[in-house]
Amino acid sequence: MLARPPYPGLSRVTAIVVALLIVFPIAACGGSGVPGRVGPPLSASEAKGKKYQDVVTRFENAGFTNVTTEAVADLVIGLFAGDGEVKEVSIAGDSDYTKNEKFAPDAPVVIRYHTFPAKESATPEAAETPTDQPSPSSSPQSSTPPTSEEVPSAPEATSTPGNLTVENNSDLVALLSLKDPADPSVAAFASKYQGRIIEFDGCVVAVSQHGSTKTRFDYLLYAGNYDPDSAVGPNFQFSDINYYDFHFPADNSPGSVPVGTNLRIIAEVGKYDSKTNLFQLRPVKTNMR
């Protein structure tokens, strides 16, 4: 008995043609690669926010041979973008590419990432002397380096007889010991000593963006060492400042000032708002503790 042909009613040649028509379209759809071209492992939007070292590795593993990095010194305290996080990736000048695009392996890939400015870019006073702040009556720091005649007056920011400390002012001792930030004595102290310089040990308990800006912040400060379960003293606030407004000395400057940071604060007494219970201070000099 003859075997039943695989395609009943069709000749062998016709059957082969049908088989080829079935196989080749499938094969054609199965491969989307372009000879000599490579695709990015991440789209432009996916790369943002990742650590730049990881992005470099992934592009090199994908076959790109011309990968470079570029630091963008735009961070202030690193709250909204971390040090080393990718800001932008461009391939052959295209910073809006997708993963479906193909490029030559040697197409230039530039990975730009966030980082902090060099410490030398701080105000000249901070770099030249450890006592770098003006007296309460002077204007904010200028970017002009001090002359030799001006340097002797800079120690205004350190402990001097004119500054109020817990060693020489009983009102400040009482203020820093308060359990209630709305105590009437806070308003009395602000009124009596507005414009004077106070020195005390404090800590950062909250940080928030100031308005719609991304480079200026409001810092809530308590007296003493940071303790998430207790608070003492008024609700001090540094309002609308950036990193350099802390006036850290060159040899005692942190990379950032997050919640929980213990500080030695030298600041000018500002106004007290009884509605918000916020006691404004203007930083004159700050040291890490």
PDB file of C-alpha atoms in Angstrom:
ATOM      1  CA  MET A   1       0.000   0.000   0.000  1.00  0.00           C
ATOM      2  CA  LEU A   2       1.405   3.425  -0.953  1.00  0.00           C
ATOM      3  CA  ALA A   3       2.128   5.933   1.838  1.00  0.00           C
ATOM      4  CA  ARG A   4      -0.210   8.897   2.067  1.00  0.00           C
ATOM      5  CA  PRO A   5       1.532  12.036   0.721  1.00  0.00           C
ATOM      6  CA  PRO A   6       2.129  14.775   3.337  1.00  0.00           C
ATOM      7  CA  TYR A   7      -0.031  17.238   1.395  1.00  0.00           C
ATOM      8  CA  PRO A   8      -3.031  15.352  -0.054  1.00  0.00           C
ATOM      9  CA  GLY A   9      -4.045  16.534  -3.493  1.00  0.00           C
ATOM     10  CA  LEU A  10      -0.758  18.398  -4.125  1.00  0.00           C
ATOM     11  CA  SER A  11       2.273  17.279  -6.047  1.00  0.00           C
ATOM     12  CA  ARG A  12       5.619  16.967  -4.279  1.00  0.00           C
ATOM     13  CA  VAL A  13       6.889  20.172  -5.910  1.00  0.00           C
ATOM     14  CA  THR A  14       3.822  22.101  -4.834  1.00  0.00           C
ATOM     15  CA  ALA A  15       4.217  20.771  -1.299  1.00  0.00           C
ATOM     16  CA  ILE A  16       7.831  21.989  -1.171  1.00  0.00           C
ATOM     17  CA  VAL A  17       6.839  25.439  -2.400  1.00  0.00           C
ATOM     18  CA  VAL A  18       4.151  25.673   0.274  1.00  0.00           C
ATOM     19  CA  ALA A  19       6.638  24.623   2.948  1.00  0.00           C
ATOM     20  CA  LEU A  20       9.121  27.294   1.833  1.00  0.00           C
ATOM     21  CA  LEU A  21       6.441  29.966   1.920  1.00  0.00           C
ATOM     22  CA  ILE A  22       5.674  28.985   5.507  1.00  0.00           C
ATOM     23  CA  VAL A  23       9.293  28.832   6.717  1.00  0.00           C
ATOM     24  CA  PHE A  24      10.822  31.943   5.141  1.00  0.00           C
ATOM     25  CA  PRO A  25       8.314  34.529   6.424  1.00  0.00           C
ATOM     26  CA  ILE A  26       8.822  33.202   9.944  1.00  0.00           C
ATOM     27  CA  ALA A  27      12.586  33.371   9.582  1.00  0.00           C
ATOM     28  CA  ALA A  28      12.347  36.874   8.190  1.00  0.00           C
ATOM     29  CA  CYS A  29      10.298  38.039  11.178  1.00  0.00           C
ATOM     30  CA  GLY A  30      12.541  36.359  13.734  1.00  0.00           C
ATOM     31  CA  GLY A  31      15.653  38.500  13.269  1.00  0.00           C
ATOM     32  CA  SER A  32      15.542  42.271  13.743  1.00  0.00           C
ATOM     33  CA  GLY A  33      19.297  42.878  14.059  1.00  0.00           C
ATOM     34  CA  VAL A  34      21.126  45.131  11.662  1.00  0.00           C
ATOM     35  CA  PRO A  35      24.591  43.815  10.684  1.00  0.00           C
ATOM     36  CA  GLY A  36      27.340  46.041  12.087  1.00  0.00           C
ATOM     37  CA  ARG A  37      24.952  48.043  14.281  1.00  0.00           C
ATOM     38  CA  VAL A  38      24.266  47.857  18.027  1.00  0.00           C
ATOM     39  CA  GLY A  39      21.340  48.912  20.186  1.00  0.00           C
ATOM     40  CA  PRO A  40      21.456  50.817  23.502  1.00  0.00           C
ATOM     41  CA  PRO A  41      20.776  48.747  26.650  1.00  0.00           C
ATOM     42  CA  LEU A  42      18.778  51.628  28.139  1.00  0.00           C
ATOM     43  CA  SER A  43      16.625  54.328  26.617  1.00  0.00           C
ATOM     44  CA  ALA A  44      17.484  57.956  27.345  1.00  0.00           C
ATOM     45  CA  SER A  45      14.757  58.181  29.981  1.00  0.00           C
ATOM     46  CA  GLU A  46      15.668  54.840  31.609  1.00  0.00           C
ATOM     47  CA  ALA A  47      19.313  55.854  32.054  1.00  0.00           C
ATOM     48  CA  LYS A  48      18.492  58.980  34.080  1.00  0.00           C
ATOM     49  CA  GLY A  49      18.994  58.555  37.819  1.00  0.00           C
ATOM     50  CA  LYS A  50      21.104  55.390  37.581  1.00  0.00           C
ATOM     51  CA  LYS A  51      24.696  55.261  38.789  1.00  0.00           C
ATOM     52  CA  TYR A  52      26.899  56.330  35.921  1.00  0.00           C
ATOM     53  CA  GLN A  53      29.425  53.507  36.459  1.00  0.00           C
ATOM     54  CA  ASP A  54      26.669  50.930  35.917  1.00  0.00           C
ATOM     55  CA  VAL A  55      25.465  52.716  32.787  1.00  0.00           C
ATOM     56  CA  VAL A  56      29.012  52.780  31.376  1.00  0.00           C
ATOM     57  CA  THR A  57      29.352  49.026  31.921  1.00  0.00           C
ATOM     58  CA  ARG A  58      26.005  48.272  30.303  1.00  0.00           C
ATOM     59  CA  PHE A  59      26.779  50.303  27.188  1.00  0.00           C
ATOM     60  CA  GLU A  60      30.198  48.697  26.823  1.00  0.00           C
ATOM     61  CA  ASN A  61      28.691  45.227  27.239  1.00  0.00           C
ATOM     62  CA  ALA A  62      26.139  46.115  24.554  1.00  0.00           C
ATOM     63  CA  GLY A  63      28.978  46.645  22.072  1.00  0.00           C
ATOM     64  CA  PHE A  64      29.561  50.403  22.188  1.00  0.00           C
ATOM     65  CA  THR A  65      33.282  51.172  21.950  1.00  0.00           C
ATOM     66  CA  ASN A  66      33.376  54.954  22.371  1.00  0.00           C
ATOM     67  CA  VAL A  67      31.865  55.589  25.818  1.00  0.00           C
ATOM     68  CA  THR A  68      32.924  58.675  27.791  1.00  0.00           C
ATOM     69  CA  THR A  69      31.701  60.365  30.981  1.00  0.00           C
ATOM     70  CA  GLU A  70      31.247  64.007  31.912  1.00  0.00           C
ATOM     71  CA  ALA A  71      30.740  65.330  35.457  1.00  0.00           C
ATOM     72  CA  VAL A  72      28.153  68.092  35.877  1.00  0.00           C
ATOM     73  CA  ALA A  73      28.874  69.976  39.124  1.00  0.00           C
ATOM     74  CA  ASP A  74      25.304  71.053  39.814  1.00  0.00           C
ATOM     75  CA  LEU A  75      24.546  69.484  43.203  1.00  0.00           C
ATOM     76  CA  VAL A  76      24.072  71.515  46.359  1.00  0.00           C
ATOM     77  CA  ILE A  77      23.199  68.981  49.076  1.00  0.00           C
ATOM     78  CA  GLY A  78      22.140  66.015  46.991  1.00  0.00           C
ATOM     79  CA  LEU A  79      18.577  65.759  48.157  1.00  0.00           C
ATOM     80  CA  PHE A  80      16.921  65.577  44.748  1.00  0.00           C
ATOM     81  CA  ALA A  81      19.711  63.855  42.855  1.00  0.00           C
ATOM     82  CA  GLY A  82      22.505  61.735  44.241  1.00  0.00           C
ATOM     83  CA  ASP A  83      26.217  62.164  43.654  1.00  0.00           C
ATOM     84  CA  GLY A  84      27.135  60.072  40.610  1.00  0.00           C
ATOM     85  CA  GLU A  85      23.586  59.680  39.298  1.00  0.00           C
ATOM     86  CA  VAL A  86      23.129  60.031  35.547  1.00  0.00           C
ATOM     87  CA  LYS A  87      21.729  63.352  34.366  1.00  0.00           C
ATOM     88  CA  GLU A  88      21.744  62.619  30.641  1.00  0.00           C
ATOM     89  CA  VAL A  89      23.047  60.126  28.083  1.00  0.00           C
ATOM     90  CA  SER A  90      23.524  61.044  24.433  1.00  0.00           C
ATOM     91  CA  ILE A  91      24.441  58.787  21.515  1.00  0.00           C
ATOM     92  CA  ALA A  92      25.934  60.537  18.508  1.00  0.00           C
ATOM     93  CA  GLY A  93      24.498  63.775  19.894  1.00  0.00           C
ATOM     94  CA  ASP A  94      20.991  62.362  20.367  1.00  0.00           C
ATOM     95  CA  SER A  95      19.827  62.669  23.989  1.00  0.00           C
ATOM     96  CA  ASP A  96      16.282  61.459  23.263  1.00  0.00           C
ATOM     97  CA  TYR A  97      17.036  58.066  21.723  1.00  0.00           C
ATOM     98  CA  THR A  98      15.031  54.867  22.298  1.00  0.00           C
ATOM     99  CA  LYS A  99      16.096  51.252  22.823  1.00  0.00           C
ATOM    100  CA  ASN A 100      14.777  50.337  19.361  1.00  0.00           C
ATOM    101  CA  GLU A 101      17.287  52.524  17.539  1.00  0.00           C
ATOM    102  CA  LYS A 102      20.538  51.132  16.128  1.00  0.00           C
ATOM    103  CA  PHE A 103      23.911  52.849  16.028  1.00  0.00           C
ATOM    104  CA  ALA A 104      27.429  52.201  14.825  1.00  0.00           C
ATOM    105  CA  PRO A 105      29.521  50.558  17.583  1.00  0.00           C
ATOM    106  CA  ASP A 106      31.912  53.532  17.578  1.00  0.00           C
ATOM    107  CA  ALA A 107      29.149  56.152  17.849  1.00  0.00           C
ATOM    108  CA  PRO A 108      30.140  58.557  20.662  1.00  0.00           C
ATOM    109  CA  VAL A 109      28.227  57.823  23.871  1.00  0.00           C
ATOM    110  CA  VAL A 110      28.482  60.656  26.427  1.00  0.00           C
ATOM    111  CA  ILE A 111      27.215  59.921  29.948  1.00  0.00           C
ATOM    112  CA  ARG A 112      26.728  63.077  32.019  1.00  0.00           C
ATOM    113  CA  TYR A 113      26.266  62.680  35.769  1.00  0.00           C
ATOM    114  CA  HIS A 114      25.513  64.888  38.793  1.00  0.00           C
ATOM    115  CA  THR A 115      28.236  65.703  41.306  1.00  0.00           C
ATOM    116  CA  PHE A 116      29.123  68.352  43.876  1.00  0.00           C
ATOM    117  CA  PRO A 117      31.161  71.439  42.948  1.00  0.00           C
ATOM    118  CA  ALA A 118      34.818  71.398  43.967  1.00  0.00           C
ATOM    119  CA  LYS A 119      35.392  72.751  47.465  1.00  0.00           C
ATOM    120  CA  GLU A 120      37.644  75.428  46.054  1.00  0.00           C
ATOM    121  CA  SER A 121      34.596  77.075  44.553  1.00  0.00           C
ATOM    122  CA  ALA A 122      33.362  78.070  47.998  1.00  0.00           C
ATOM    123  CA  THR A 123      33.647  81.685  49.021  1.00  0.00           C
ATOM    124  CA  PRO A 124      37.255  82.901  49.244  1.00  0.00           C
ATOM    125  CA  GLU A 125      36.903  83.766  52.922  1.00  0.00           C
ATOM    126  CA  ALA A 126      36.045  80.169  53.749  1.00  0.00           C
ATOM    127  CA  ALA A 127      39.114  78.927  51.906  1.00  0.00           C
ATOM    128  CA  GLU A 128      41.568  81.390  53.402  1.00  0.00           C
ATOM    129  CA  THR A 129      40.653  81.683  57.072  1.00  0.00           C
ATOM    130  CA  PRO A 130      38.742  79.482  59.525  1.00  0.00           C
ATOM    131  CA  THR A 131      36.969  82.589  60.871  1.00  0.00           C
ATOM    132  CA  ASP A 132      35.304  83.923  57.801  1.00  0.00           C
ATOM    133  CA  GLN A 133      32.077  85.727  58.623  1.00  0.00           C
ATOM    134  CA  PRO A 134      31.121  89.393  58.886  1.00  0.00           C
ATOM    135  CA  SER A 135      29.751  91.073  61.970  1.00  0.00           C
ATOM    136  CA  PRO A 136      25.938  91.226  62.359  1.00  0.00           C
ATOM    137  CA  SER A 137      25.773  94.736  60.935  1.00  0.00           C
ATOM    138  CA  SER A 138      27.743  93.946  57.778  1.00  0.00           C
ATOM    139  CA  SER A 139      26.354  92.818  54.437  1.00  0.00           C
ATOM    140  CA  PRO A 140      26.461  89.179  53.225  1.00  0.00           C
ATOM    141  CA  GLN A 141      29.809  87.798  52.150  1.00  0.00           C
ATOM    142  CA  SER A 142      31.257  89.197  48.979  1.00  0.00           C
ATOM    143  CA  SER A 143      33.062  87.035  46.440  1.00  0.00           C
ATOM    144  CA  THR A 144      36.063  89.412  46.591  1.00  0.00           C
ATOM    145  CA  PRO A 145      39.003  87.912  48.539  1.00  0.00           C
ATOM    146  CA  PRO A 146      39.857  89.839  51.726  1.00  0.00           C
ATOM    147  CA  THR A 147      42.878  92.103  51.731  1.00  0.00           C
ATOM    148  CA  SER A 148      45.587  91.765  54.327  1.00  0.00           C
ATOM    149  CA  GLU A 149      44.030  94.666  56.228  1.00  0.00           C
ATOM    150  CA  GLU A 150      40.621  92.950  56.330  1.00  0.00           C
ATOM    151  CA  VAL A 151      41.799  89.580  57.619  1.00  0.00           C
ATOM    152  CA  PRO A 152      42.220  90.594  61.296  1.00  0.00           C
ATOM    153  CA  SER A 153      38.527  91.512  61.525  1.00  0.00           C
ATOM    154  CA  ALA A 154      37.367  88.083  60.272  1.00  0.00           C
ATOM    155  CA  PRO A 155      37.482  86.351  63.712  1.00  0.00           C
ATOM    156  CA  GLU A 156      34.111  87.989  64.438  1.00  0.00           C
ATOM    157  CA  ALA A 157      32.621  84.553  63.680  1.00  0.00           C
ATOM    158  CA  THR A 158      34.441  82.775  66.505  1.00  0.00           C
ATOM    159  CA  SER A 159      33.681  83.004  70.195  1.00  0.00           C
ATOM    160  CA  THR A 160      34.170  86.645  71.153  1.00  0.00           C
ATOM    161  CA  PRO A 161      32.913  88.756  74.054  1.00  0.00           C
ATOM    162  CA  GLY A 162      30.257  90.176  71.724  1.00  0.00           C
ATOM    163  CA  ASN A 163      28.756  86.775  70.878  1.00  0.00           C
ATOM    164  CA  LEU A 164      26.153  85.195  73.136  1.00  0.00           C
ATOM    165  CA  THR A 165      27.025  81.719  74.407  1.00  0.00           C
ATOM    166  CA  VAL A 166      25.810  79.433  77.174  1.00  0.00           C
ATOM    167  CA  GLU A 167      28.912  80.485  79.103  1.00  0.00           C
ATOM    168  CA  ASN A 168      28.097  84.205  79.143  1.00  0.00           C
ATOM    169  CA  ASN A 169      24.320  84.566  78.684  1.00  0.00           C
ATOM    170  CA  SER A 170      21.721  83.084  81.012  1.00  0.00           C
ATOM    171  CA  ASP A 171      18.874  83.981  78.632  1.00  0.00           C
ATOM    172  CA  LEU A 172      20.418  81.768  75.961  1.00  0.00           C
ATOM    173  CA  VAL A 173      20.819  78.937  78.468  1.00  0.00           C
ATOM    174  CA  ALA A 174      17.126  79.168  79.321  1.00  0.00           C
ATOM    175  CA  LEU A 175      16.139  79.391  75.649  1.00  0.00           C
ATOM    176  CA  LEU A 176      18.044  76.261  74.662  1.00  0.00           C
ATOM    177  CA  SER A 177      16.520  74.337  77.567  1.00  0.00           C
ATOM    178  CA  LEU A 178      12.863  74.976  76.667  1.00  0.00           C
ATOM    179  CA  LYS A 179      10.537  72.030  76.190  1.00  0.00           C
ATOM    180  CA  ASP A 180       7.831  74.104  74.508  1.00  0.00           C
ATOM    181  CA  PRO A 181       8.868  75.904  71.279  1.00  0.00           C
ATOM    182  CA  ALA A 182       5.837  78.205  71.678  1.00  0.00           C
ATOM    183  CA  ASP A 183       6.879  79.432  75.120  1.00  0.00           C
ATOM    184  CA  PRO A 184       6.484  83.257  75.376  1.00  0.00           C
ATOM    185  CA  SER A 185      10.143  83.561  76.325  1.00  0.00           C
ATOM    186  CA  VAL A 186      11.106  82.701  72.724  1.00  0.00           C
ATOM    187  CA  ALA A 187       9.444  85.850  71.378  1.00  0.00           C
ATOM    188  CA  ALA A 188      10.977  87.862  74.209  1.00  0.00           C
ATOM    189  CA  PHE A 189      14.464  86.574  73.424  1.00  0.00           C
ATOM    190  CA  ALA A 190      14.069  87.318  69.693  1.00  0.00           C
ATOM    191  CA  SER A 191      12.900  90.848  70.414  1.00  0.00           C
ATOM    192  CA  LYS A 192      15.662  91.542  72.920  1.00  0.00           C
ATOM    193  CA  TYR A 193      18.570  90.096  70.962  1.00  0.00           C
ATOM    194  CA  GLN A 194      17.582  90.532  67.292  1.00  0.00           C
ATOM    195  CA  GLY A 195      20.706  91.216  65.239  1.00  0.00           C
ATOM    196  CA  ARG A 196      23.065  89.720  67.848  1.00  0.00           C
ATOM    197  CA  ILE A 197      25.234  86.664  67.222  1.00  0.00           C
ATOM    198  CA  ILE A 198      24.534  83.493  69.206  1.00  0.00           C
ATOM    199  CA  GLU A 199      26.590  80.309  69.400  1.00  0.00           C
ATOM    200  CA  PHE A 200      25.253  76.901  70.373  1.00  0.00           C
ATOM    201  CA  ASP A 201      25.342  73.204  69.619  1.00  0.00           C
ATOM    202  CA  GLY A 202      22.424  72.189  67.431  1.00  0.00           C
ATOM    203  CA  CYS A 203      21.239  69.605  64.932  1.00  0.00           C
ATOM    204  CA  VAL A 204      19.283  69.289  61.684  1.00  0.00           C
ATOM    205  CA  VAL A 205      15.838  67.726  62.199  1.00  0.00           C
ATOM    206  CA  ALA A 206      14.126  68.522  58.883  1.00  0.00           C
ATOM    207  CA  VAL A 207      15.031  69.762  55.413  1.00  0.00           C
ATOM    208  CA  SER A 208      12.566  70.984  52.784  1.00  0.00           C
ATOM    209  CA  GLN A 209      12.800  72.622  49.395  1.00  0.00           C
ATOM    210  CA  HIS A 210      12.255  76.383  49.549  1.00  0.00           C
ATOM    211  CA  GLY A 211       9.311  77.212  47.323  1.00  0.00           C
ATOM    212  CA  SER A 212       9.692  75.975  43.755  1.00  0.00           C
ATOM    213  CA  THR A 213      13.474  76.284  43.683  1.00  0.00           C
ATOM    214  CA  LYS A 214      15.628  73.173  43.483  1.00  0.00           C
ATOM    215  CA  THR A 215      18.822  74.661  44.885  1.00  0.00           C
ATOM    216  CA  ARG A 216      17.597  76.484  47.999  1.00  0.00           C
ATOM    217  CA  PHE A 217      16.207  74.902  51.149  1.00  0.00           C
ATOM    218  CA  ASP A 218      14.706  75.462  54.594  1.00  0.00           C
ATOM    219  CA  TYR A 219      16.429  73.755  57.550  1.00  0.00           C
ATOM    220  CA  LEU A 220      14.674  73.122  60.865  1.00  0.00           C
ATOM    221  CA  LEU A 221      17.123  73.031  63.775  1.00  0.00           C
ATOM    222  CA  TYR A 222      16.916  71.982  67.414  1.00  0.00           C
ATOM    223  CA  ALA A 223      19.371  72.588  70.227  1.00  0.00           C
ATOM    224  CA  GLY A 224      21.723  69.812  71.331  1.00  0.00           C
ATOM    225  CA  ASN A 225      22.474  66.496  69.670  1.00  0.00           C
ATOM    226  CA  TYR A 226      20.091  64.871  67.224  1.00  0.00           C
ATOM    227  CA  ASP A 227      17.539  62.556  68.834  1.00  0.00           C
ATOM    228  CA  PRO A 228      14.504  61.493  66.765  1.00  0.00           C
ATOM    229  CA  ASP A 229      12.529  60.828  69.943  1.00  0.00           C
ATOM    230  CA  SER A 230      13.005  64.134  71.750  1.00  0.00           C
ATOM    231  CA  ALA A 231      13.394  67.843  71.098  1.00  0.00           C
ATOM    232  CA  VAL A 232      14.668  70.762  73.116  1.00  0.00           C
ATOM    233  CA  GLY A 233      14.771  74.497  72.516  1.00  0.00           C
ATOM    234  CA  PRO A 234      12.900  76.625  69.955  1.00  0.00           C
ATOM    235  CA  ASN A 235      12.105  75.700  66.364  1.00  0.00           C
ATOM    236  CA  PHE A 236      15.121  77.428  64.858  1.00  0.00           C
ATOM    237  CA  GLN A 237      15.119  77.784  61.076  1.00  0.00           C
ATOM    238  CA  PHE A 238      17.649  78.601  58.380  1.00  0.00           C
ATOM    239  CA  SER A 239      15.318  79.720  55.586  1.00  0.00           C
ATOM    240  CA  ASP A 240      16.030  80.007  51.852  1.00  0.00           C
ATOM    241  CA  ILE A 241      19.693  78.995  51.937  1.00  0.00           C
ATOM    242  CA  ASN A 242      21.992  76.844  49.856  1.00  0.00           C
ATOM    243  CA  TYR A 243      25.007  74.789  50.872  1.00  0.00           C
ATOM    244  CA  TYR A 244      27.476  77.667  50.790  1.00  0.00           C
ATOM    245  CA  ASP A 245      25.273  79.798  53.037  1.00  0.00           C
ATOM    246  CA  PHE A 246      26.276  77.530  55.939  1.00  0.00           C
ATOM    247  CA  HIS A 247      29.791  79.015  55.665  1.00  0.00           C
ATOM    248  CA  PHE A 248      31.658  75.845  56.589  1.00  0.00           C
ATOM    249  CA  PRO A 249      35.411  76.406  56.930  1.00  0.00           C
ATOM    250  CA  ALA A 250      37.512  74.771  54.230  1.00  0.00           C
ATOM    251  CA  ASP A 251      38.903  72.147  56.613  1.00  0.00           C
ATOM    252  CA  ASN A 252      35.510  71.234  58.119  1.00  0.00           C
ATOM    253  CA  SER A 253      33.053  71.063  55.213  1.00  0.00           C
ATOM    254  CA  PRO A 254      30.788  68.022  54.677  1.00  0.00           C
ATOM    255  CA  GLY A 255      29.532  66.803  51.316  1.00  0.00           C
ATOM    256  CA  SER A 256      25.934  67.432  52.375  1.00  0.00           C
ATOM    257  CA  VAL A 257      23.861  68.439  55.404  1.00  0.00           C
ATOM    258  CA  PRO A 258      21.120  65.832  55.866  1.00  0.00           C
ATOM    259  CA  VAL A 259      18.705  65.266  58.728  1.00  0.00           C
ATOM    260  CA  GLY A 260      20.587  64.049  61.798  1.00  0.00           C
ATOM    261  CA  THR A 261      23.676  66.209  61.279  1.00  0.00           C
ATOM    262  CA  ASN A 262      25.096  67.665  64.517  1.00  0.00           C
ATOM    263  CA  LEU A 263      26.473  71.175  64.134  1.00  0.00           C
ATOM    264  CA  ARG A 264      28.182  73.979  66.003  1.00  0.00           C
ATOM    265  CA  ILE A 265      26.061  76.940  64.961  1.00  0.00           C
ATOM    266  CA  ILE A 266      27.072  80.587  64.927  1.00  0.00           C
ATOM    267  CA  ALA A 267      24.167  82.661  63.678  1.00  0.00           C
ATOM    268  CA  GLU A 268      22.510  86.050  63.741  1.00  0.00           C
ATOM    269  CA  VAL A 269      19.239  86.286  65.678  1.00  0.00           C
ATOM    270  CA  GLY A 270      16.284  87.000  63.408  1.00  0.00           C
ATOM    271  CA  LYS A 271      12.529  87.272  63.909  1.00  0.00           C
ATOM    272  CA  TYR A 272      10.181  84.886  65.685  1.00  0.00           C
ATOM    273  CA  ASP A 273       6.789  84.049  64.136  1.00  0.00           C
ATOM    274  CA  SER A 274       4.245  83.191  66.828  1.00  0.00           C
ATOM    275  CA  LYS A 275       1.884  81.702  64.218  1.00  0.00           C
ATOM    276  CA  THR A 276       4.351  79.099  62.957  1.00  0.00           C
ATOM    277  CA  ASN A 277       6.583  79.045  66.067  1.00  0.00           C
ATOM    278  CA  LEU A 278       9.589  79.384  63.752  1.00  0.00           C
ATOM    279  CA  PHE A 279      12.564  81.334  65.064  1.00  0.00           C
ATOM    280  CA  GLN A 280      14.623  82.634  62.143  1.00  0.00           C
ATOM    281  CA  LEU A 281      18.416  82.606  62.260  1.00  0.00           C
ATOM    282  CA  ARG A 282      20.933  83.706  59.642  1.00  0.00           C
ATOM    283  CA  PRO A 283      23.964  81.399  59.499  1.00  0.00           C
ATOM    284  CA  VAL A 284      27.251  83.188  60.050  1.00  0.00           C
ATOM    285  CA  LYS A 285      29.514  80.177  60.433  1.00  0.00           C
ATOM    286  CA  THR A 286      28.888  76.464  60.881  1.00  0.00           C
ATOM    287  CA  ASN A 287      31.110  73.594  61.969  1.00  0.00           C
ATOM    288  CA  MET A 288      30.523  69.857  61.976  1.00  0.00           C
ATOM    289  CA  ARG A 289      30.526  68.191  65.379  1.00  0.00           C
TER     290      ARG A 289
END
